[in-house]
Amino acid sequence: MASLGAIATAPLKAKREGDKSAKSIVFMGVLWFTIFFSVLCLGTLLVNAFFDGWTRLDGNLITRYSSTVLPETAGARAAILGSALVIVMTAVLAIPLGVAAGVYLEEFADPRRWYNKIIEVNLTNLAAVPAIVYGMLTAGVALSIGLPRRVVLAGAIALALLILPVIIITTREAMRAVPREIREGSLALGATPLQTVWRQTLPSAVPGIATGSIIALSRALGEAAPLLLLGGLVFVSYDPNGLFSGYTVLPIQIYDWVKEPQLAFQQVASAAIILMLGLLLLMNAVAIVIRNRYQKRW
Amino acid sequence: MTSHTYSTRADSAEDDHEAAPRVEVNRDTRRSLPPDPKPIMECDGVDVYYGDFRAVTDVSLGFGHNEITALIGPSGCGKSTLLRSLNRMNDLIVSARVEGSVTFHGQSIYGKDVDPIEVRRRIGMVFQKPNPFPKSIYDNVAYGPRVTGMKVSSMDDLVEEALTKSALWDEVKDKLKDSGLGLSGGQQQRLCIARTIAIRPEVILMDEPCSALDPIATSRIEDLMIELRDEYSIIIVTHNMQQAARVADRTAFFTALAAEGSGDRTGLLVEYDLTTKIFSAPADERTENYISGRFG
Amino acid sequence: MSSTIATEGSSSQTTPQGVDPDSYNKDPAGFLRQRRGRYGERVAMVALVGSAGLSVLVTIGIFFALLVPSLEFLREISIREFLTGDRWAPTFADASFGVLPLVTGTMWTTVIGLLIAIPFGLGAAIYLAEYAPERVRRFLKPVLEVLAGIPSVVYGYFALYFVAPTVLNDLLSVEVGTFSVLAAGLVLGIMIIPTVASLSEDAMSAVPQSLRQASFALGANRMRTTLRVVFPAAVSGITASIVLAASRAVGETMIVALAAGTQAQVVSSPTEPGQTMTGFIAQTATGESSPGSLTYNTLFAVGLLLFVVTLLMNVVAGSIVRRIREVY
Ligand SMILES: Nc1ncnc2c1ncn2[C@@H]1O[C@H](COP(=O)(O)OP(=O)(O)OP(=O)(O)O)[C@@H](O)[C@H]1O
Ligand SMILES: [Mg+2]
């Protein structure tokens, strides 16, 4: 980097320099290396997880519960079911709230009003609050209103709050992409602003919202930190069966196994990582298909 | 309706500033119009602001019942701004503000109890760029009646009637379920007109409805306007002088003047009269210059 | 006309009232008033406003949820001891509550992370914004997105079982134990590369093309244009991206909980293990600490510190970004 600084302060020559000078080629090489590094890290990470875990990608992984004594046949059954339940609940909580807030901010809020400015600034800050803080918030609130905190619902609430800013931003972007002419056409026909949103803008924005929401949910699926205070790490050997059931989720289960020193736990952790990454890939693929297939081009 | 002829005097001397306007009006509608309109809408001392910028100032005129009124003038003189303030479309622009009075049947449309939704149901609007909804042709036309909760005995009949009146029925009757976006530009614009007349407004505002269309589509829309005139009052913004001459009963000419202090250009009404008068014997020199193509 | 259309049409026939063309004669003063109550719409509007307002409530909730136990904590431990003490041993018999060890742990992992993420993130950003042909971009952008989308627990695994033993010990012959702030920081850096890269790329892409053309016209080549024209013009956006990435590094939990260790000590060398603020929260959260106990309140005091630090960083980044928006 020091040599780049030297180049940067060299005076501009009026003569045309080519892009083939030695310095330029070195610079290009450095850029290429930085890119290559990212690709390399990703590749190594994936290959490493696969080599550690592929022997344990078996039926036990999805049909059996975890075990402290028998890592060779331990499975992530409770975690898979727990993740499914928590993510569905997260979606149920976060999508309606996030879409409603996004619709308000994009279609109705007068940006000059102080309260709308506060909401805007607040959203950008919320989007960057550490994930674990959402767990502390939910735990604190659950405690003060006397509800159990180590249950599915608490986990889902924490994750829903975590992805709420993402869904709001996604919704706003999708609504903004709908041309103004459509809104004007609807209003000029005597539709109310809400009818216009409900019958024109929102339907046109659905593909964009769906894509963004799925990506946000995939983030929630891999998120462990906020759930550490909200249920994780009790060895769960039963299927979660409701909103107030104890539970664990895949990333917590992985964390749990990674911390165990035995090699067999490391292997089952890798196998669960492969499973989780596969699920994430699937969700993202679905999101991309929706975006490419249903997104309207104006 | 086929012989709205007009001619531009090919032989008019380039340097002869005293020459009569180039556009001649020969409309065989043979309407005997009173010198002053029987107004359905009236503007009185209307100023429109965008924030601190005054886009239009002191406009006073009445729009005739069952007449076509054309608003003409150079670009940026505030024609669209004025038009949009006639059905409160300007409400959608947060910075826009209207001062003065705009009345509809004598009732101020900016009054305290007035519902802008109700205003827009009665005063429809067709935009410069055709903007059909991404829905079927049928749903495009049925949209207005549905959202306004219109009581209709048969929606199918209403759709057919609106499409027929807008001279589109024959072209689309077999593909009502196809997307409105699949039509040609001219068809799309007629669909937008059909959509507007389906809610039976009293006034239709049109902002350069033909500027995105070819001459054939344009002439179809012009014919349509003249047919619709019997049932609706139409106010049209156009840059096409011949179009104003062909279809409009009355014409209002606007221009923009720079304010003394700032360089802001504010639009104002120069002259408003029967179209025949505006195009044959304009009272104001600026009008004459504009319609004869020496200005703007 | 087909039956589906007919039924669609007929469904709305039940709705009441149409426009009465003669209404202005019957009611010359009130015909433009609102006809229907539209109460449903008002309810819906309240719901929309409420949803947007909820986000403010969340922030207030976070603040109070963290503040109340923290105040309890400060009733027993002086704020001076907490912020300046250099021994962190809240659960020991001779308990001590100096948070400096956790703060230095966080600083080590964050700084190491930034040392990785700044050069590699900026390099990627420059390449994507100024050099990459469209086809390469279309391959690289998803790679960065995938990198950003990998759960942090997976990165933690990677740090613990690959970076520390294989990369550091075997390949680079760096003597580190199972846990070290070095391994955690390196992987943290990889994780935040996409943050630096994508936000910096946005900043550089926002530099007007005319500036580049002016530079080319003066005879500068692409490298010089990038370094002397584009980079300086985008420097505030790039700064913001780095501050945001740092804030993410400070708040990241799973990597440091797995790879940095659980020994709260003032770290003096990157090869040592150490505990971060988030690492402490993760460790204590999973244990059984009964609400109201000092241990539980300690958790929230550290949480509040973490929240305040990241909030300050985000506010700084946000104000930089806002200033750029005003420039362009
Ligand atoms: N949304 C807006 N915000 C601020 N100023 C505006 C806005 N819309 C129009 N203006 C300004 O108001 C003035 C009048 O614009 P308007 O669009 O009404 O002109 P016009 O006569 O319709 O022009 P044209 O013939 O080009 O359509 C212009 O100076 C324009 O810049
Ligand atoms: Mg206009």
PDB file of C-alpha atoms in Angstrom, chain C residues 98-215:
ATOM      1  CA  GLY C  98     -12.947  -3.776  35.145  1.00  0.00           C
ATOM      2  CA  VAL C  99     -14.152  -3.944  31.542  1.00  0.00           C
ATOM      3  CA  LEU C 100     -10.814  -2.985  29.917  1.00  0.00           C
ATOM      4  CA  PRO C 101      -9.841  -6.584  29.138  1.00  0.00           C
ATOM      5  CA  LEU C 102     -13.048  -7.035  27.126  1.00  0.00           C
ATOM      6  CA  VAL C 103     -12.546  -3.688  25.410  1.00  0.00           C
ATOM      7  CA  THR C 104      -8.977  -4.492  24.427  1.00  0.00           C
ATOM      8  CA  GLY C 105     -10.100  -7.914  23.220  1.00  0.00           C
ATOM      9  CA  THR C 106     -12.680  -6.234  21.007  1.00  0.00           C
ATOM     10  CA  MET C 107     -10.123  -3.723  19.790  1.00  0.00           C
ATOM     11  CA  TRP C 108      -7.644  -6.411  18.826  1.00  0.00           C
ATOM     12  CA  THR C 109     -10.118  -8.457  16.814  1.00  0.00           C
ATOM     13  CA  THR C 110     -11.595  -5.342  15.195  1.00  0.00           C
ATOM     14  CA  VAL C 111      -8.250  -3.854  14.224  1.00  0.00           C
ATOM     15  CA  ILE C 112      -6.983  -7.145  12.836  1.00  0.00           C
ATOM     16  CA  GLY C 113     -10.237  -7.512  10.966  1.00  0.00           C
ATOM     17  CA  LEU C 114      -9.908  -4.039   9.470  1.00  0.00           C
ATOM     18  CA  LEU C 115      -6.301  -4.725   8.464  1.00  0.00           C
ATOM     19  CA  ILE C 116      -7.676  -7.514   6.297  1.00  0.00           C
ATOM     20  CA  ALA C 117     -10.923  -5.915   5.185  1.00  0.00           C
ATOM     21  CA  ILE C 118      -9.645  -2.471   4.203  1.00  0.00           C
ATOM     22  CA  PRO C 119      -7.038  -3.487   1.620  1.00  0.00           C
ATOM     23  CA  PHE C 120      -8.946  -6.442   0.245  1.00  0.00           C
ATOM     24  CA  GLY C 121     -12.322  -4.709   0.357  1.00  0.00           C
ATOM     25  CA  LEU C 122     -10.993  -1.552  -1.273  1.00  0.00           C
ATOM     26  CA  GLY C 123      -9.065  -3.506  -3.883  1.00  0.00           C
ATOM     27  CA  ALA C 124     -12.209  -5.382  -4.790  1.00  0.00           C
ATOM     28  CA  ALA C 125     -14.196  -2.141  -4.837  1.00  0.00           C
ATOM     29  CA  ILE C 126     -11.712  -0.373  -7.123  1.00  0.00           C
ATOM     30  CA  TYR C 127     -11.600  -3.331  -9.426  1.00  0.00           C
ATOM     31  CA  LEU C 128     -15.383  -3.614  -9.588  1.00  0.00           C
ATOM     32  CA  ALA C 129     -16.009   0.112  -9.997  1.00  0.00           C
ATOM     33  CA  GLU C 130     -13.210   1.052 -12.367  1.00  0.00           C
ATOM     34  CA  TYR C 131     -11.852  -2.003 -14.141  1.00  0.00           C
ATOM     35  CA  ALA C 132     -14.109  -5.014 -14.213  1.00  0.00           C
ATOM     36  CA  PRO C 133     -15.778  -5.804 -17.523  1.00  0.00           C
ATOM     37  CA  GLU C 134     -19.486  -6.488 -17.210  1.00  0.00           C
ATOM     38  CA  ARG C 135     -19.055 -10.260 -17.427  1.00  0.00           C
ATOM     39  CA  VAL C 136     -16.530 -10.374 -14.602  1.00  0.00           C
ATOM     40  CA  ARG C 137     -18.723  -8.148 -12.471  1.00  0.00           C
ATOM     41  CA  ARG C 138     -21.602 -10.493 -12.952  1.00  0.00           C
ATOM     42  CA  PHE C 139     -19.481 -13.277 -11.502  1.00  0.00           C
ATOM     43  CA  LEU C 140     -17.802 -11.319  -8.714  1.00  0.00           C
ATOM     44  CA  LYS C 141     -20.768  -9.474  -7.251  1.00  0.00           C
ATOM     45  CA  PRO C 142     -22.530 -12.739  -6.350  1.00  0.00           C
ATOM     46  CA  VAL C 143     -19.297 -14.077  -4.839  1.00  0.00           C
ATOM     47  CA  LEU C 144     -19.210 -11.091  -2.515  1.00  0.00           C
ATOM     48  CA  GLU C 145     -22.906 -11.480  -1.767  1.00  0.00           C
ATOM     49  CA  VAL C 146     -22.431 -15.127  -0.867  1.00  0.00           C
ATOM     50  CA  LEU C 147     -19.473 -14.201   1.303  1.00  0.00           C
ATOM     51  CA  ALA C 148     -21.676 -11.663   3.077  1.00  0.00           C
ATOM     52  CA  GLY C 149     -24.488 -14.183   3.458  1.00  0.00           C
ATOM     53  CA  ILE C 150     -22.498 -16.941   5.177  1.00  0.00           C
ATOM     54  CA  PRO C 151     -23.647 -17.287   8.787  1.00  0.00           C
ATOM     55  CA  SER C 152     -21.075 -16.127  11.290  1.00  0.00           C
ATOM     56  CA  VAL C 153     -21.154 -19.426  13.149  1.00  0.00           C
ATOM     57  CA  VAL C 154     -19.736 -20.977   9.981  1.00  0.00           C
ATOM     58  CA  TYR C 155     -16.951 -18.398   9.972  1.00  0.00           C
ATOM     59  CA  GLY C 156     -16.341 -19.273  13.615  1.00  0.00           C
ATOM     60  CA  TYR C 157     -15.920 -22.910  12.688  1.00  0.00           C
ATOM     61  CA  PHE C 158     -13.584 -21.896   9.877  1.00  0.00           C
ATOM     62  CA  ALA C 159     -11.444 -19.820  12.267  1.00  0.00           C
ATOM     63  CA  LEU C 160     -11.249 -22.514  14.884  1.00  0.00           C
ATOM     64  CA  TYR C 161     -10.666 -25.577  12.750  1.00  0.00           C
ATOM     65  CA  PHE C 162      -8.953 -24.234   9.663  1.00  0.00           C
ATOM     66  CA  VAL C 163      -7.387 -20.797  10.025  1.00  0.00           C
ATOM     67  CA  ALA C 164      -5.779 -21.377  13.422  1.00  0.00           C
ATOM     68  CA  PRO C 165      -4.366 -24.882  12.946  1.00  0.00           C
ATOM     69  CA  THR C 166      -3.837 -25.074   9.191  1.00  0.00           C
ATOM     70  CA  VAL C 167      -3.188 -21.540   7.974  1.00  0.00           C
ATOM     71  CA  LEU C 168      -1.490 -19.992  10.981  1.00  0.00           C
ATOM     72  CA  ASN C 169       0.317 -22.960  12.537  1.00  0.00           C
ATOM     73  CA  ASP C 170       1.109 -25.121   9.539  1.00  0.00           C
ATOM     74  CA  LEU C 171       1.299 -22.747   6.575  1.00  0.00           C
ATOM     75  CA  LEU C 172       2.598 -19.544   8.151  1.00  0.00           C
ATOM     76  CA  SER C 173       4.340 -21.088  11.160  1.00  0.00           C
ATOM     77  CA  VAL C 174       2.749 -18.624  13.528  1.00  0.00           C
ATOM     78  CA  GLU C 175       2.597 -20.046  17.026  1.00  0.00           C
ATOM     79  CA  VAL C 176      -0.990 -19.716  18.141  1.00  0.00           C
ATOM     80  CA  GLY C 177      -3.000 -21.901  20.444  1.00  0.00           C
ATOM     81  CA  THR C 178      -6.514 -23.151  19.763  1.00  0.00           C
ATOM     82  CA  PHE C 179      -7.882 -19.733  20.658  1.00  0.00           C
ATOM     83  CA  SER C 180      -6.330 -16.414  19.617  1.00  0.00           C
ATOM     84  CA  VAL C 181      -7.490 -12.943  18.756  1.00  0.00           C
ATOM     85  CA  LEU C 182      -5.411 -13.304  15.585  1.00  0.00           C
ATOM     86  CA  ALA C 183      -7.404 -16.176  14.126  1.00  0.00           C
ATOM     87  CA  ALA C 184     -10.695 -14.592  15.181  1.00  0.00           C
ATOM     88  CA  GLY C 185      -9.668 -11.197  13.782  1.00  0.00           C
ATOM     89  CA  LEU C 186      -8.504 -12.598  10.448  1.00  0.00           C
ATOM     90  CA  VAL C 187     -11.768 -14.386   9.849  1.00  0.00           C
ATOM     91  CA  LEU C 188     -13.726 -11.387  11.094  1.00  0.00           C
ATOM     92  CA  GLY C 189     -11.866  -9.434   8.431  1.00  0.00           C
ATOM     93  CA  ILE C 190     -12.918 -11.869   5.718  1.00  0.00           C
ATOM     94  CA  MET C 191     -16.489 -11.559   6.904  1.00  0.00           C
ATOM     95  CA  ILE C 192     -16.547  -7.759   6.580  1.00  0.00           C
ATOM     96  CA  ILE C 193     -14.756  -7.559   3.217  1.00  0.00           C
ATOM     97  CA  PRO C 194     -18.118  -7.432   1.397  1.00  0.00           C
ATOM     98  CA  THR C 195     -19.285  -4.521   3.579  1.00  0.00           C
ATOM     99  CA  VAL C 196     -16.245  -2.435   2.682  1.00  0.00           C
ATOM    100  CA  ALA C 197     -16.287  -3.562  -0.942  1.00  0.00           C
ATOM    101  CA  SER C 198     -19.910  -2.939  -1.792  1.00  0.00           C
ATOM    102  CA  LEU C 199     -20.314   0.402   0.011  1.00  0.00           C
ATOM    103  CA  SER C 200     -17.003   1.719  -1.350  1.00  0.00           C
ATOM    104  CA  GLU C 201     -17.925   0.569  -4.817  1.00  0.00           C
ATOM    105  CA  ASP C 202     -21.177   2.502  -4.551  1.00  0.00           C
ATOM    106  CA  ALA C 203     -19.231   5.581  -3.496  1.00  0.00           C
ATOM    107  CA  MET C 204     -16.806   5.294  -6.403  1.00  0.00           C
ATOM    108  CA  SER C 205     -19.527   4.561  -8.933  1.00  0.00           C
ATOM    109  CA  ALA C 206     -21.278   7.725  -7.794  1.00  0.00           C
ATOM    110  CA  VAL C 207     -18.303   9.845  -8.866  1.00  0.00           C
ATOM    111  CA  PRO C 208     -19.439  11.659 -12.006  1.00  0.00           C
ATOM    112  CA  GLN C 209     -18.107  10.271 -15.259  1.00  0.00           C
ATOM    113  CA  SER C 210     -17.119  13.784 -16.313  1.00  0.00           C
ATOM    114  CA  LEU C 211     -14.357  13.842 -13.685  1.00  0.00           C
ATOM    115  CA  ARG C 212     -12.843  10.699 -15.131  1.00  0.00           C
ATOM    116  CA  GLN C 213     -13.074  12.017 -18.653  1.00  0.00           C
ATOM    117  CA  ALA C 214     -11.384  15.250 -17.643  1.00  0.00           C
ATOM    118  CA  SER C 215      -8.554  13.226 -16.170  1.00  0.00           C
TER     119      SER C 215
END
